[in-house]
PDB file of C-alpha atoms in Angstrom:
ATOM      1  CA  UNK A  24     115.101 122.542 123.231  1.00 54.00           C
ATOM      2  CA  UNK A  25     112.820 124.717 121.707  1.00 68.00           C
ATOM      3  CA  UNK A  26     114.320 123.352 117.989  1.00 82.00           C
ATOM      4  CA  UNK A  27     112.841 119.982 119.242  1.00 82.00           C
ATOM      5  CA  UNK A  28     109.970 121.831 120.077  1.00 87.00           C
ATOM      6  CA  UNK A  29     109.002 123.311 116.739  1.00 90.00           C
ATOM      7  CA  UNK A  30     110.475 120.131 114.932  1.00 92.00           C
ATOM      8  CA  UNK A  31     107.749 118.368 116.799  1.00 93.00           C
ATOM      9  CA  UNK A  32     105.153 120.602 115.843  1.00 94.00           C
ATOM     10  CA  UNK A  33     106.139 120.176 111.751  1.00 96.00           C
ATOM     11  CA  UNK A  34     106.453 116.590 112.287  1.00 96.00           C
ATOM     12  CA  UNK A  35     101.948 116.630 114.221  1.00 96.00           C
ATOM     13  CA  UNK A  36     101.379 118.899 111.292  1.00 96.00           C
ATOM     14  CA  UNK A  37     103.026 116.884 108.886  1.00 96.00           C
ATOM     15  CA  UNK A  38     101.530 113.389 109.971  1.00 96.00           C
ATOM     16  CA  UNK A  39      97.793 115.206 110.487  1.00 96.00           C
ATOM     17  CA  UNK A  40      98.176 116.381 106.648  1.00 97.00           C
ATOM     18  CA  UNK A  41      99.491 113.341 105.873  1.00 96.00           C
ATOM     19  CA  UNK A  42      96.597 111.372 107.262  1.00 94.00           C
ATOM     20  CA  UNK A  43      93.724 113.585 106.168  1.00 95.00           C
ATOM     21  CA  UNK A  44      95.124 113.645 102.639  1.00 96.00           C
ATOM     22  CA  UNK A  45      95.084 109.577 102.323  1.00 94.00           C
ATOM     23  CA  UNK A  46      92.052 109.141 104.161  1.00 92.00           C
ATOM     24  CA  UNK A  47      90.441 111.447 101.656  1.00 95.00           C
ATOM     25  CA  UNK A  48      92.351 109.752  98.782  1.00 95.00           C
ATOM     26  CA  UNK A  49      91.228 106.316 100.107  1.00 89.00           C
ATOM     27  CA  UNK A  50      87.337 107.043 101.080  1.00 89.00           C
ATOM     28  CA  UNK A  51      86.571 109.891  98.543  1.00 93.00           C
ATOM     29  CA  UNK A  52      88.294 111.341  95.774  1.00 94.00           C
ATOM     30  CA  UNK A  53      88.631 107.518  94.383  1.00 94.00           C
ATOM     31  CA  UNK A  54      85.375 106.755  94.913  1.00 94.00           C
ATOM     32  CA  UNK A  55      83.283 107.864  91.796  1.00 95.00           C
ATOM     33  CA  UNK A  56      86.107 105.616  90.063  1.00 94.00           C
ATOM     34  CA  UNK A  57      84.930 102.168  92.071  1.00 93.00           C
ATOM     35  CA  UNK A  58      81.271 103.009  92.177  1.00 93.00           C
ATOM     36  CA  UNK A  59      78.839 100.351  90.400  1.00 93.00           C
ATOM     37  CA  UNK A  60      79.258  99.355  87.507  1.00 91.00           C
ATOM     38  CA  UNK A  61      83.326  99.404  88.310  1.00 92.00           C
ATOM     39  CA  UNK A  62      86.268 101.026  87.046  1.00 94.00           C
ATOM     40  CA  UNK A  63      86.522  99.441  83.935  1.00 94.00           C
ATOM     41  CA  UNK A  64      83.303 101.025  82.911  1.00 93.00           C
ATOM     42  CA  UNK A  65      83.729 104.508  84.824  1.00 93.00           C
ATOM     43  CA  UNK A  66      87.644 104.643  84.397  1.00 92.00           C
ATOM     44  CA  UNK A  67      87.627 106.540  80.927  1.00 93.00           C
ATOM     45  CA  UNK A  68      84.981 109.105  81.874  1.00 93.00           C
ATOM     46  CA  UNK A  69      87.237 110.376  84.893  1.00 94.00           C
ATOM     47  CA  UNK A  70      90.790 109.517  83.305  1.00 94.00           C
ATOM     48  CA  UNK A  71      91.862 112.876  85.574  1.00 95.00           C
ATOM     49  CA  UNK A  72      90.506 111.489  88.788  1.00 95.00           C
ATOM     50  CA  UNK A  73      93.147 108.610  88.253  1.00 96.00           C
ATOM     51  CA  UNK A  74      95.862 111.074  88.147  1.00 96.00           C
ATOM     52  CA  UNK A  75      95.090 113.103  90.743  1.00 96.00           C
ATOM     53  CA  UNK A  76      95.117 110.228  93.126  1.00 96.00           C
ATOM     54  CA  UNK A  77      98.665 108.792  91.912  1.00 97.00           C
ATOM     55  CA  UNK A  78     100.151 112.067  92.608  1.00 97.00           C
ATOM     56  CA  UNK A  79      98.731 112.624  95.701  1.00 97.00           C
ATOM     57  CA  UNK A  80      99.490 109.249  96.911  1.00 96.00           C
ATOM     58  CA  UNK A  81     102.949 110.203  96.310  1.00 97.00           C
ATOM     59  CA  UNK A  82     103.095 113.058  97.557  1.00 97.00           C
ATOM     60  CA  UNK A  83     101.191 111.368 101.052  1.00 97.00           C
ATOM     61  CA  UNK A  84     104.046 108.925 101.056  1.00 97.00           C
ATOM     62  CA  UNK A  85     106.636 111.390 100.254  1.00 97.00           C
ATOM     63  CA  UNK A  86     105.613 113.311 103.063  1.00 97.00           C
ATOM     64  CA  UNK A  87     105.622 110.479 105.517  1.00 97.00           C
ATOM     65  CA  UNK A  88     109.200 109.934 104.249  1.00 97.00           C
ATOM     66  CA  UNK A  89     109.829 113.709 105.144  1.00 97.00           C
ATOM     67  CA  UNK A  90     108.785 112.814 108.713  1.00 97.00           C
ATOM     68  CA  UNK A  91     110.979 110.127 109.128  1.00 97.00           C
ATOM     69  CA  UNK A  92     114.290 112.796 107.696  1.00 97.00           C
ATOM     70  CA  UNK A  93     112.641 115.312 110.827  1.00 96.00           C
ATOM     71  CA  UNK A  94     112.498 113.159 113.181  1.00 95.00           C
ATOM     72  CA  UNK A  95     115.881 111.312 112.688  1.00 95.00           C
ATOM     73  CA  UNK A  96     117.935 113.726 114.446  1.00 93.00           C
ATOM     74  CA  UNK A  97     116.123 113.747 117.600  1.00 92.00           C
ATOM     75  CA  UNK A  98     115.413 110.153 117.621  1.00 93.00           C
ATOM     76  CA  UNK A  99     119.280 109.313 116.780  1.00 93.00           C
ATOM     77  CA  UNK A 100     119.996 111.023 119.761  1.00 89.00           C
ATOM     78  CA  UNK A 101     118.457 108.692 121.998  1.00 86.00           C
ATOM     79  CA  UNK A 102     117.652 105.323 120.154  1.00 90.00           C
ATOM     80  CA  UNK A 103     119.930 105.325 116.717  1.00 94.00           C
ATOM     81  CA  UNK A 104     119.200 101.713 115.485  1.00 96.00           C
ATOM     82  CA  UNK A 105     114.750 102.626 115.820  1.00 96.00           C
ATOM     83  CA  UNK A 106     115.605 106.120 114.150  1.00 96.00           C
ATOM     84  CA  UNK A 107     117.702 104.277 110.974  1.00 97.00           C
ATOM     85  CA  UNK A 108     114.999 101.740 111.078  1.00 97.00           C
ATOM     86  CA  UNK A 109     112.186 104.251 110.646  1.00 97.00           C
ATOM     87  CA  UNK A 110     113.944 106.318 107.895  1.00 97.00           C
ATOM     88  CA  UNK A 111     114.379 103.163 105.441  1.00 98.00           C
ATOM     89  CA  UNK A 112     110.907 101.759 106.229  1.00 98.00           C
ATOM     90  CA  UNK A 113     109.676 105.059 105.217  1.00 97.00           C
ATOM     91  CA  UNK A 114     112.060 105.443 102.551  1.00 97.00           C
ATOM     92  CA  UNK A 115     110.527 101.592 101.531  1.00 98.00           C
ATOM     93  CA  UNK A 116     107.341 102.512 101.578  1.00 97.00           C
ATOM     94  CA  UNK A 117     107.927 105.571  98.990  1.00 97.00           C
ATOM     95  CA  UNK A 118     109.319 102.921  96.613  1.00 97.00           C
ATOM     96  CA  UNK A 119     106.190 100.709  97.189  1.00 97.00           C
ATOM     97  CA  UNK A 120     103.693 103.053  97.032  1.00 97.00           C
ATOM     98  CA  UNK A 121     105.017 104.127  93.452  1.00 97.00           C
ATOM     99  CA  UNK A 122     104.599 100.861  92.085  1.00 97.00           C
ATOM    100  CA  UNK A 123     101.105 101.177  93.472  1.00 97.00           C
ATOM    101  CA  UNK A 124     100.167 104.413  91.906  1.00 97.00           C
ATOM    102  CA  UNK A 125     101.578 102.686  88.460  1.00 96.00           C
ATOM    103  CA  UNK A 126      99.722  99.365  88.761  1.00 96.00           C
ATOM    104  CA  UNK A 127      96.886 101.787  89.605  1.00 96.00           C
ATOM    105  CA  UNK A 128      97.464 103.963  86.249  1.00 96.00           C
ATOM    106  CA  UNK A 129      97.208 100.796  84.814  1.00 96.00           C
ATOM    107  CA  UNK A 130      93.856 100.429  85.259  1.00 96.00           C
ATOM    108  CA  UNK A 131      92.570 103.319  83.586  1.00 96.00           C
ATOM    109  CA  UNK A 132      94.578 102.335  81.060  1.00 95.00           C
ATOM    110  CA  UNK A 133      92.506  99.109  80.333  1.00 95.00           C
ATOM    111  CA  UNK A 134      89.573 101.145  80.787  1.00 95.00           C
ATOM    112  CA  UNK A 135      90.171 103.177  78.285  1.00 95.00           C
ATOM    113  CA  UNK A 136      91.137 100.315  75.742  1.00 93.00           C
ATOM    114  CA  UNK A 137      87.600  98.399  77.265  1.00 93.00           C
ATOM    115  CA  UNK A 138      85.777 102.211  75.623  1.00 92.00           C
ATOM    116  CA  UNK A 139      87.910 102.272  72.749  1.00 92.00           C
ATOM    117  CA  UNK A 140      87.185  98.971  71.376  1.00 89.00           C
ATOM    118  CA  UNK A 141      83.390  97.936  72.439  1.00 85.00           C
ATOM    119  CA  UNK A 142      83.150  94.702  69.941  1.00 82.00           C
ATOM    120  CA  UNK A 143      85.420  92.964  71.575  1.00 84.00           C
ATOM    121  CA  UNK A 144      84.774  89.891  74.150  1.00 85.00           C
ATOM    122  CA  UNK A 145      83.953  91.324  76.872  1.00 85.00           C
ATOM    123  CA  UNK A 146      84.789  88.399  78.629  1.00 88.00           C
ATOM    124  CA  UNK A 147      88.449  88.969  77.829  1.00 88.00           C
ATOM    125  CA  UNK A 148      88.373  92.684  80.058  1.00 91.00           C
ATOM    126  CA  UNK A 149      86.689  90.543  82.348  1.00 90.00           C
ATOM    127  CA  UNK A 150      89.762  88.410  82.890  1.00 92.00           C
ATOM    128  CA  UNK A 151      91.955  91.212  82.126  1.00 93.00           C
ATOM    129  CA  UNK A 152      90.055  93.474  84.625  1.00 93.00           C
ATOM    130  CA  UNK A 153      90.312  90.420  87.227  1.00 93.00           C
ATOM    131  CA  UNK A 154      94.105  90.241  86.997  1.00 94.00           C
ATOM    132  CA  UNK A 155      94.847  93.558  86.719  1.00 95.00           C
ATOM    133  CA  UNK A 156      93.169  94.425  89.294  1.00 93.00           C
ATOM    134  CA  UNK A 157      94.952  91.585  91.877  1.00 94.00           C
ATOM    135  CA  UNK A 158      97.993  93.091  91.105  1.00 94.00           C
ATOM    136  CA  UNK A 159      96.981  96.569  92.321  1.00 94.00           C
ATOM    137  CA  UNK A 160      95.801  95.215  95.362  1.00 93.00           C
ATOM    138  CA  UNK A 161      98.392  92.998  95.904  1.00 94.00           C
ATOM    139  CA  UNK A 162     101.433  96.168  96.197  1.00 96.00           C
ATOM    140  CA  UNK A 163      98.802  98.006  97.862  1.00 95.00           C
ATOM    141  CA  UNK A 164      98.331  95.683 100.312  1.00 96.00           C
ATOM    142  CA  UNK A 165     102.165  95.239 100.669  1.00 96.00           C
ATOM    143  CA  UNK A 166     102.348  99.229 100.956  1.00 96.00           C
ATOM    144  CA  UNK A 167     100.137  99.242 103.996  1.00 96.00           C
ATOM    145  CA  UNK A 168     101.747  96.387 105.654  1.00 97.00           C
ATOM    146  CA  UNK A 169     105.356  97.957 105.422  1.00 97.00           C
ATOM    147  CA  UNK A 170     103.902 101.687 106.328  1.00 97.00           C
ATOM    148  CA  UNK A 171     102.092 100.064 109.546  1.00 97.00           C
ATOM    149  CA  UNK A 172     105.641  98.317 110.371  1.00 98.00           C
ATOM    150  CA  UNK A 173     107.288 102.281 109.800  1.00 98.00           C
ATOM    151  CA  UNK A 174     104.348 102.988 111.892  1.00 97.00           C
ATOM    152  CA  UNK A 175     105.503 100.550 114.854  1.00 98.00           C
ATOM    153  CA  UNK A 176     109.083 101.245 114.959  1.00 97.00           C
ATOM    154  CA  UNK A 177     107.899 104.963 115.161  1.00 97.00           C
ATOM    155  CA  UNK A 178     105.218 104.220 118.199  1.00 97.00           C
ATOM    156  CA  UNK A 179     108.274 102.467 119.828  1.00 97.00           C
ATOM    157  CA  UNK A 180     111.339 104.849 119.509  1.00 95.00           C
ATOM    158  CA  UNK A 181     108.787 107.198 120.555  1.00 94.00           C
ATOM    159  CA  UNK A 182     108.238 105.037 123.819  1.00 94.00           C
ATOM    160  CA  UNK A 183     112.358 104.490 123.968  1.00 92.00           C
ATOM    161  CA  UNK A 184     112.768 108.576 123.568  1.00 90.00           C
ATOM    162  CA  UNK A 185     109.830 109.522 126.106  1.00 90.00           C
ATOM    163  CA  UNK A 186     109.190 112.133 123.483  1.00 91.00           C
ATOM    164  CA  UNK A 187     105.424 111.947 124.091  1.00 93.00           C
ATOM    165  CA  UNK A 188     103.147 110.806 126.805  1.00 93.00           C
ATOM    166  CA  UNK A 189     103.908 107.047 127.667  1.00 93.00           C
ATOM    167  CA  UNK A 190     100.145 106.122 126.857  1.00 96.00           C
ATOM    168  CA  UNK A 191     100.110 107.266 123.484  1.00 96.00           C
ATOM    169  CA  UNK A 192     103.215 105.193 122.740  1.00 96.00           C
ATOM    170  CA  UNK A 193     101.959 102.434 124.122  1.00 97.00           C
ATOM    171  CA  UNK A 194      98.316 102.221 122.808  1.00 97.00           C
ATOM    172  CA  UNK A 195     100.001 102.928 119.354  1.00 97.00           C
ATOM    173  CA  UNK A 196     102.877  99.759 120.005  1.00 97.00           C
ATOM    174  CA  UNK A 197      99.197  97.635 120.127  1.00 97.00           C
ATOM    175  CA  UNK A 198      97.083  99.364 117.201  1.00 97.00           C
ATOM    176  CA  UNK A 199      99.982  99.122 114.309  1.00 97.00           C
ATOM    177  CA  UNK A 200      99.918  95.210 115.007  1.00 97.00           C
ATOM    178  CA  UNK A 201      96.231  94.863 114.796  1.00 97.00           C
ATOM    179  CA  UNK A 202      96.568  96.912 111.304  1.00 96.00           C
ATOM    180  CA  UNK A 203      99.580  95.163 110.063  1.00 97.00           C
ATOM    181  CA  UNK A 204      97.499  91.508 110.967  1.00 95.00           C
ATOM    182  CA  UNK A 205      94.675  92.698 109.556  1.00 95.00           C
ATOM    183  CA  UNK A 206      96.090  93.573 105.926  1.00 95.00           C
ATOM    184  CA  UNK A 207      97.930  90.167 106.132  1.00 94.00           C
ATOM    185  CA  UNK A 208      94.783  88.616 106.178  1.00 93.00           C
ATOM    186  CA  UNK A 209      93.822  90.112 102.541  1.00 91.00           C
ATOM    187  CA  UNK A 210      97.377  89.276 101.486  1.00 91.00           C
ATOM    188  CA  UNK A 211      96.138  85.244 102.063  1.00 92.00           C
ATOM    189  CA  UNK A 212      92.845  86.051 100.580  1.00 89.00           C
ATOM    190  CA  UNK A 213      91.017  86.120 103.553  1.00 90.00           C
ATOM    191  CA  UNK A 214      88.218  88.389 104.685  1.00 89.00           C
ATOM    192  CA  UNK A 215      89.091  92.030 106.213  1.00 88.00           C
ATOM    193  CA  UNK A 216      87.370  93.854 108.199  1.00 88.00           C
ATOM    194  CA  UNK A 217      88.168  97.664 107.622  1.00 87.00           C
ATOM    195  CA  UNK A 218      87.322  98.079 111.860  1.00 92.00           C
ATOM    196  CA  UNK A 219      90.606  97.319 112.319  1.00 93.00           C
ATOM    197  CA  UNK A 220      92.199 100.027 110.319  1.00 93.00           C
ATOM    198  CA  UNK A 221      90.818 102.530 113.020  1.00 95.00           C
ATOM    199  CA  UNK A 222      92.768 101.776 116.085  1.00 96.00           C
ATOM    200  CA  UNK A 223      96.007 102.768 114.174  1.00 96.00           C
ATOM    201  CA  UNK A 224      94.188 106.075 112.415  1.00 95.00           C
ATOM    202  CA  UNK A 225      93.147 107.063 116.218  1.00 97.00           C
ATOM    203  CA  UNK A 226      96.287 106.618 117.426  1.00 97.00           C
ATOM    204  CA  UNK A 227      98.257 108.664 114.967  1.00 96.00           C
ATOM    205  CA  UNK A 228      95.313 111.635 114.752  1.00 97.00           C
ATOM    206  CA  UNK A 229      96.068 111.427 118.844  1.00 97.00           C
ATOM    207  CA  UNK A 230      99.943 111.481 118.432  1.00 97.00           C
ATOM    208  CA  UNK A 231     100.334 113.984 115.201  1.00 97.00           C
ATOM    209  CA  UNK A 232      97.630 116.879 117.446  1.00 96.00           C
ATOM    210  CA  UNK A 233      99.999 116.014 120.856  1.00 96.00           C
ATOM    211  CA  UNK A 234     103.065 116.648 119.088  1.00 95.00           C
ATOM    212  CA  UNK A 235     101.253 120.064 116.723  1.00 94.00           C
ATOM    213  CA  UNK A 236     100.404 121.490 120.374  1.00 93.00           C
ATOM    214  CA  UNK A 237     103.094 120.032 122.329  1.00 91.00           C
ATOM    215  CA  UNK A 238     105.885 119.359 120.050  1.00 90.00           C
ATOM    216  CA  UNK A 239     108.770 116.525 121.660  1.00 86.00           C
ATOM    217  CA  UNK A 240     108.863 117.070 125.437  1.00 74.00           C
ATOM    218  CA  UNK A 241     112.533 117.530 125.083  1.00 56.00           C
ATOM    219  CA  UNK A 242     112.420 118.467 128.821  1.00 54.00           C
ATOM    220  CA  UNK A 243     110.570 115.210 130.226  1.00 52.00           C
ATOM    221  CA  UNK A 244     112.765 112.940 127.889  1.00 51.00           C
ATOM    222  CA  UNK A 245     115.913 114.848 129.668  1.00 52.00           C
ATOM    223  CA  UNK A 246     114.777 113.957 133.279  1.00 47.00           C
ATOM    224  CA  UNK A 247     114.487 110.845 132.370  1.00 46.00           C
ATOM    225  CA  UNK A 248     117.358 110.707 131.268  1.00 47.00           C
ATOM    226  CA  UNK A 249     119.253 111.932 133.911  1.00 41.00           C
ATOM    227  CA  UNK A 250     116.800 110.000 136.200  1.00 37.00           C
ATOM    228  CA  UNK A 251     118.366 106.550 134.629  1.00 36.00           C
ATOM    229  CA  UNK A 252     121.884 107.936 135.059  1.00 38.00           C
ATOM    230  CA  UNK A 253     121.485 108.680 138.791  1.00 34.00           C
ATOM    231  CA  UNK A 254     120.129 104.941 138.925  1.00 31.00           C
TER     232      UNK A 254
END
């Protein structure tokens, strides 16, 4: 029991590092990059920024995958088929997300070529710079959409297990849908609205600081058990 415990309390400390680091990846360290005029114009000045945030993008993911490895054994214990579900989702989403730091790569690379060669069209980067950057946003859209389905089938064998507070499972069962909807609305080209990002962020700050103070409440999840034996 007190394993579970302190596996609980890597996996909140884990997922809370996890977060913070791709929130911070997202919303600032990229952000000089995409300023005005754009990232073909700012790409080559900051080639470094562009490779810090590929390898920490990996390293976010790779920890998320880590998560799922923790958290297998416990799960496995008490809801096998969510448990292998969440470790190759996660496992998925590693894969994904390193075609996305690539595709991102990619960019500076035609940044640097735009610098490098200033009398050519630039109307040709413009179309270049158009498709290249689709196709980042296209696997990083797909990343999302497959981590907010990891995210879901986590929320749920966490509701299954009784590992956490009921609430929190639940809540997070209705934020990763409004998440995963939301980034299949820029997958049709349609208009998103980053609002609903933040149901699923709130939910996962709530559930990675429950389980960093609390770790899995390997006792509640037994009396339950036993509870549904007796019935």
């Amino acid at each position: 029991m007190n394993t579970e415990k302190q596996t609980g309390r890597l996996i909140g400390g884990l997922l809370l590092l996890a977060m913070l680091l791709g929130m911070w990846n997202n919303f600032g360290l990229t952000t000089p990059i995409f300023a005005e005029p754009g990232w073909l114009q700012n790409g080559a000045q900051m080639p470094a920024l562009f490779g810090a945030s590929a390898v920490l993008g990996i390293v976010t993911s790779l920890m998320m995958m880590t998560v799922a490895i923790l958290a297998w054994p416990t799960l496995r214990q008490r809801s096998p088929s969510l448990a292998l579900a969440y470790v190759l989702l996660s496992a998925i989403v590693v894969a994904t997300n390193a075609v996305e730091q690539a595709s991102f790569l990619t960019l500076r690379a035609l940044s640097l070529q735009y610098t490098k060669n200033p009398g050519l069209d630039p109307a040709q980067f413009e179309v270049l710079r158009h498709m290249v950057g689709a196709a980042r946003h296209g696997i990083h859209y797909i990343d999302k959409l497959i981590g907010g389905a990891a995210v879901f089938v986590l929320f749920l064998a966490m509701y299954r297990s009784n590992l956490v507070p009921r609430i929190i499972s639940v809540l997070g069962l209705v934020a990763a849908p409004i998440q995963m909807v939301g980034i299949c609305s820029a997958l049709f080209m349609l208009p998103m609205n980053l609002a609903v990002l933040a149901p699923l962020a709130l939910m996962l700050l709530v559930l990675s600081l429950t389980l960093l103070v609390r770790g899995f409440s390997a006792k509640e999840a037994a009396a339950r058990g036993g509870g549904l034996q007796a019935a």
